[in-house]
Coordinates of N, CA and C in Angstrom, one line a residue:
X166 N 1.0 18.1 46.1 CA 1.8 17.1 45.6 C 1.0 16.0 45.0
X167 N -0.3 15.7 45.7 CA -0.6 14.6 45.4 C -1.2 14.8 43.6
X168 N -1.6 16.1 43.5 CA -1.9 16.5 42.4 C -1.5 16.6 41.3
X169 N -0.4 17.2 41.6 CA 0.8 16.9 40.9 C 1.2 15.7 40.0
X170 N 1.2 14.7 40.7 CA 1.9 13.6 40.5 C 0.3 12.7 39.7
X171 N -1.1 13.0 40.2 CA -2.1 12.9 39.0 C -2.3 13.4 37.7
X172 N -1.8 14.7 37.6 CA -1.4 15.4 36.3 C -0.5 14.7 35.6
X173 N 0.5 14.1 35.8 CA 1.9 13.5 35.7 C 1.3 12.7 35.2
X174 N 0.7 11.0 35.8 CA 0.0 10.0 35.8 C -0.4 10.4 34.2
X175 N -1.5 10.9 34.3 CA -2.5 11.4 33.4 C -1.7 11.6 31.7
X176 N -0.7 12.7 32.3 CA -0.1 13.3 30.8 C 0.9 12.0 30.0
X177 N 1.2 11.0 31.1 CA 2.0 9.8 30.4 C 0.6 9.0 29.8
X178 N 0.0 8.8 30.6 CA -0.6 7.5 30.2 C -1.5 8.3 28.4
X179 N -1.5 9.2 28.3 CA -2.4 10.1 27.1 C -0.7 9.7 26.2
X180 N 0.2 10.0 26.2 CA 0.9 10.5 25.4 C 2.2 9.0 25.4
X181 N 1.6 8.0 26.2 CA 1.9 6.3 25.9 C 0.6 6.0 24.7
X182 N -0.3 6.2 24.9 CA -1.5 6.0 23.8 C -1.2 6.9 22.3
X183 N -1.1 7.7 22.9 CA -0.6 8.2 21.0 C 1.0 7.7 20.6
X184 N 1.5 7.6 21.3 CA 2.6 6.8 21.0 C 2.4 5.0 20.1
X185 N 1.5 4.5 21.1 CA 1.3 2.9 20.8 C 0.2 3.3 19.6
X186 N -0.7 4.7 19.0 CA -1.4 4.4 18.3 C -0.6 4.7 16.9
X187 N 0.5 5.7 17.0 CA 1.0 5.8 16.1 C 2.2 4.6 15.4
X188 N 2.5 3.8 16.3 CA 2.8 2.9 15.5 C 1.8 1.5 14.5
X189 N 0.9 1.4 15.3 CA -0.3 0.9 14.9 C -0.5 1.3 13.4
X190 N -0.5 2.8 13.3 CA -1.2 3.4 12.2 C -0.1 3.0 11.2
X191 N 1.3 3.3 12.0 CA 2.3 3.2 10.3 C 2.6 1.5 10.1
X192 N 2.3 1.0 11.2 CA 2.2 -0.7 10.7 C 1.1 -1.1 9.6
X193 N 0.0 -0.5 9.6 CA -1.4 -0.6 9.2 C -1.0 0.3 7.8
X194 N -0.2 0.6 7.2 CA -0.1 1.3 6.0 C 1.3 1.1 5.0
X195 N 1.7 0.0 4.9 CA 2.8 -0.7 4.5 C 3.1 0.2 2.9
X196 N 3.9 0.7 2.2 CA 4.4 1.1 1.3 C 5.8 0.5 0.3
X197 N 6.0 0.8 -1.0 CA 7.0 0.3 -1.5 C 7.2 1.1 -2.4
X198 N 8.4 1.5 -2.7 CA 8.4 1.4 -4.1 C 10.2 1.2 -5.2
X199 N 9.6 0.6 -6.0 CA 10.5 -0.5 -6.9 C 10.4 0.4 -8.4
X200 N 12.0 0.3 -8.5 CA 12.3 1.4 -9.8 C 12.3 -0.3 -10.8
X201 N 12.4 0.1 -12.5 CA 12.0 -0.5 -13.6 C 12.9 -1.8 -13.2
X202 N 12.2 -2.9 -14.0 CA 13.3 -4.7 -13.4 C 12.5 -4.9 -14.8
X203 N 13.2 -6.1 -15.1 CA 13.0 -7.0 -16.3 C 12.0 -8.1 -15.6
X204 N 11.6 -8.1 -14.4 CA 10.3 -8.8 -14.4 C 9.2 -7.8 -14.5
X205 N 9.1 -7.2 -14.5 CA 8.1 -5.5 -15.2 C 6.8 -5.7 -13.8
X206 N 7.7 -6.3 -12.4 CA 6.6 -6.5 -11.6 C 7.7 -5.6 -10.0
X207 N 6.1 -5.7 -8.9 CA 6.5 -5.1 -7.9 C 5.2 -5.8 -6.7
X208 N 6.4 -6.0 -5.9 CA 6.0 -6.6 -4.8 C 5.4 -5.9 -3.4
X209 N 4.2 -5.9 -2.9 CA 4.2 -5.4 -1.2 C 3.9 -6.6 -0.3
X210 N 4.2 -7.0 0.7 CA 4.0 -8.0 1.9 C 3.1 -6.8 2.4
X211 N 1.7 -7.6 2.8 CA 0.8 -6.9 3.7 C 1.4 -6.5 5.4
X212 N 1.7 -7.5 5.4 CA 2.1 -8.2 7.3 C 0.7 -8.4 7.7
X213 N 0.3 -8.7 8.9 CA -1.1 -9.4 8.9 C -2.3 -7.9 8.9
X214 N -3.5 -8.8 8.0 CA -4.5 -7.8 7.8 C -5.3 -8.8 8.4
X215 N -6.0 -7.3 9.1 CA -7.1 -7.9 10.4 C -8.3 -8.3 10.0
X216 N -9.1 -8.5 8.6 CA -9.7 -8.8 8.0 C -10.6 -7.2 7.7
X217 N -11.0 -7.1 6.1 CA -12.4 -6.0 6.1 C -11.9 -5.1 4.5
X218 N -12.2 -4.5 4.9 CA -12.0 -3.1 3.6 C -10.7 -2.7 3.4
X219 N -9.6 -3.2 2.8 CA -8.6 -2.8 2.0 C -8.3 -1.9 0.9
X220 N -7.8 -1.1 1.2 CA -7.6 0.1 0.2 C -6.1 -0.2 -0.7
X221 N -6.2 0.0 -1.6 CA -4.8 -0.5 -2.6 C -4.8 0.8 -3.4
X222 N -3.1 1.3 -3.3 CA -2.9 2.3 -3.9 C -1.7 2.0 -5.3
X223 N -2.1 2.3 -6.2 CA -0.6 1.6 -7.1 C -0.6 3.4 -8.0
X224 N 0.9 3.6 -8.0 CA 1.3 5.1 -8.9 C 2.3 3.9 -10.4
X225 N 2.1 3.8 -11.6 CA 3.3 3.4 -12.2 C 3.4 4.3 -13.2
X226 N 4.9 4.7 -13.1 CA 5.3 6.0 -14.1 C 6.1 5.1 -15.3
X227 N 5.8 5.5 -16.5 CA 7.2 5.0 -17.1 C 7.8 6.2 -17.7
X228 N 9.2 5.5 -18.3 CA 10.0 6.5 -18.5 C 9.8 7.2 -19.9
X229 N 9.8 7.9 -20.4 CA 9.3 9.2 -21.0 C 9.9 8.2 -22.3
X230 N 8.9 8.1 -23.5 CA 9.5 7.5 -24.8 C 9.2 6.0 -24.7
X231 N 8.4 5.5 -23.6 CA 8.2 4.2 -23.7 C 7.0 3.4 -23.9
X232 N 6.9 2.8 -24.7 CA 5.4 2.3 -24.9 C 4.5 2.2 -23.9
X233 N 3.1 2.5 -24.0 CA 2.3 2.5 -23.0 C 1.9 0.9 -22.6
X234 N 1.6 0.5 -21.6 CA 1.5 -0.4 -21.1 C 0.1 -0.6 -19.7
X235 N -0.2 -1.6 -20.3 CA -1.3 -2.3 -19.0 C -1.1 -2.7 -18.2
X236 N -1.0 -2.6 -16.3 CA -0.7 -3.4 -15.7 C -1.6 -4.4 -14.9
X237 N -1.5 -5.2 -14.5 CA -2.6 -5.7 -13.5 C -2.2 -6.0 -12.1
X238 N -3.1 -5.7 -11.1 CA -2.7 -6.3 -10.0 C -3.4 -7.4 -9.1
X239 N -2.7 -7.7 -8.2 CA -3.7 -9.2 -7.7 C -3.2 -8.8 -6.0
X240 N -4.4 -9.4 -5.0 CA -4.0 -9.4 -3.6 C -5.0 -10.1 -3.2
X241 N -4.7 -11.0 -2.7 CA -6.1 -12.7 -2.3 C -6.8 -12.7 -3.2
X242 N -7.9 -12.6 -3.5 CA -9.3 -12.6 -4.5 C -9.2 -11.7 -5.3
X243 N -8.8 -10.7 -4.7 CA -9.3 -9.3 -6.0 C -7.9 -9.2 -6.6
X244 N -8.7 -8.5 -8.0 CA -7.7 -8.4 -8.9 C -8.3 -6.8 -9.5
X245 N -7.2 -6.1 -10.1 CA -7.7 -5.0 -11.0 C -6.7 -4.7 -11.7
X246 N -6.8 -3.3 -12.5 CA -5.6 -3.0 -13.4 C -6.0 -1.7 -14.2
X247 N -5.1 -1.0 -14.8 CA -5.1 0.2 -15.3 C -3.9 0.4 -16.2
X248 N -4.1 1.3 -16.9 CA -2.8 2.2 -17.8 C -1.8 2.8 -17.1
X249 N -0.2 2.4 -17.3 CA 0.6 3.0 -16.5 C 0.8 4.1 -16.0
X250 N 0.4 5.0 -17.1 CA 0.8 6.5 -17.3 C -1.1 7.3 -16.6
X251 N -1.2 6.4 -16.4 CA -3.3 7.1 -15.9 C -2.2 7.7 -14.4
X252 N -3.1 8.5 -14.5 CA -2.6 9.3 -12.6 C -2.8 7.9 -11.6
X253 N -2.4 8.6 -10.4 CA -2.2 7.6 -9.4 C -3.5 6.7 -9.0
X254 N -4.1 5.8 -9.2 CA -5.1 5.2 -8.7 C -5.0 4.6 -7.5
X255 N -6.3 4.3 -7.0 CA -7.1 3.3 -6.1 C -7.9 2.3 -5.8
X256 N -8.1 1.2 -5.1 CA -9.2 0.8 -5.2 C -9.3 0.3 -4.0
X257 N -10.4 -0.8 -3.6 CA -10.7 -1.3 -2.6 C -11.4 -2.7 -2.4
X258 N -10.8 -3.5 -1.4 CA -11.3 -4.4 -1.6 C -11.6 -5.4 0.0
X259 N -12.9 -6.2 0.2 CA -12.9 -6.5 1.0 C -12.2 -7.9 1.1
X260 N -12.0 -8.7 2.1 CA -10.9 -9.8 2.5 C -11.1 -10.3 3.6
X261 N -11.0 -11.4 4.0 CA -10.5 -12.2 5.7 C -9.7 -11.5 6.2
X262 N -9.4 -11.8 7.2 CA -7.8 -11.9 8.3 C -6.6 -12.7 7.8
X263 N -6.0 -11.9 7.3 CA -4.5 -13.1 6.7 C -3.2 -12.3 6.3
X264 N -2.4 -13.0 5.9 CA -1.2 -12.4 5.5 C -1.4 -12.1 4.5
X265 N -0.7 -11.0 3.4 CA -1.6 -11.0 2.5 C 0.1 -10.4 1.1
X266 N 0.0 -10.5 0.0 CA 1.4 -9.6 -1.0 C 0.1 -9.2 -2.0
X267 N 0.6 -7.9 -2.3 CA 0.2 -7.0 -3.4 C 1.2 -7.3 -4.6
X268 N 0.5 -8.0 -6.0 CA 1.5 -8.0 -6.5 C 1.2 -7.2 -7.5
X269 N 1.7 -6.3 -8.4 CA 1.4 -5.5 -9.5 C 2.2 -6.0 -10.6
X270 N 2.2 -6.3 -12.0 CA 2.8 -6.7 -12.9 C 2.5 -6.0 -14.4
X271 N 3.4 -5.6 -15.0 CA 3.0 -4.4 -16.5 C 3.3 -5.5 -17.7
X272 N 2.5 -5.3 -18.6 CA 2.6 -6.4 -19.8 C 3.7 -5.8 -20.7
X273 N 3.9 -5.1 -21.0 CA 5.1 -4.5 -21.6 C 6.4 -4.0 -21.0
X274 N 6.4 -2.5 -20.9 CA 7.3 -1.9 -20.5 C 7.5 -2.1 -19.0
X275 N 9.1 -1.4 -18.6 CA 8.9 -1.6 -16.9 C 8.3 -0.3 -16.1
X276 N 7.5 0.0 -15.3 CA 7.5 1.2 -15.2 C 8.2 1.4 -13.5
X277 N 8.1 2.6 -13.0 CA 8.8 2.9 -11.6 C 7.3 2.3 -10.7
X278 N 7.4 1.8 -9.7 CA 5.9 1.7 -8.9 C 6.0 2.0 -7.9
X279 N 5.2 2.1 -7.5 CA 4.6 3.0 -6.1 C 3.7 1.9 -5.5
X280 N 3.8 1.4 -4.5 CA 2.1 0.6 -4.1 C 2.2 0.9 -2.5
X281 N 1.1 0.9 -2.3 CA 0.3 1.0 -0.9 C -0.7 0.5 -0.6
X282 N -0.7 0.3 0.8 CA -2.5 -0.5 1.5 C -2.5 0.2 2.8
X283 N -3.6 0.8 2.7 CA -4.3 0.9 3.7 C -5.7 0.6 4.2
X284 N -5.6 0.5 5.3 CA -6.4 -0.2 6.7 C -6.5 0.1 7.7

């Protein structure tokens, strides 16, 4: 019995830990995505980032027949940018500990966006 009830012990406390890590992980990986707006932009709220290497993912598709367009993005200090229609990019960037918005914005057309961070 007493064995028993160590195995027991055991198999919660393993499978409370992948529980509390899996939310961890989908907290730590915030996603959006925003179909075309007449502000030709798209917003992510980080929620708090624990400071270090930030990965930024932006997809912007436009709609078939629309002028190509540049977008840029900004999140604390760093900033980058690319062609809408370029495949899905990444980049990375180091940061403090803080709250943090991803903001992407297209100079022309609106395109569909995609953004992501991970950490």
């Amino acid at each position: 019995m007493k064995k028993l009830l160590s195995t027991a012990t055991v198999a919660a406390t393993v499978l409370a830990g992948v529980l509390v890590g899996a939310g961890t992980a989908s907290a730590a990986n915030p996603t959006k995505r925003c179909e075309p707006s007449a502000s030709r932009s798209c917003s992510l709220p980080s929620g708090f980032f624990p400071g270090g290497t930030i990965s930024i993912d932006i997809d912007a598709i436009l709609r078939p027949g629309a002028q190509e367009t540049w977008f840029s993005f900004t999140i604390g200090n760093c900033k980058g940018g690319a062609y809408a229609n370029d495949p899905p990019r990444s980049w990375t960037c180091v940061l403090p500990a803080s709250f943090y918005t991803l903001t992407a914005t297209a100079s022309f057309e609106s395109p569909s966006w995609e953004l992501g961070l991970r950490w």
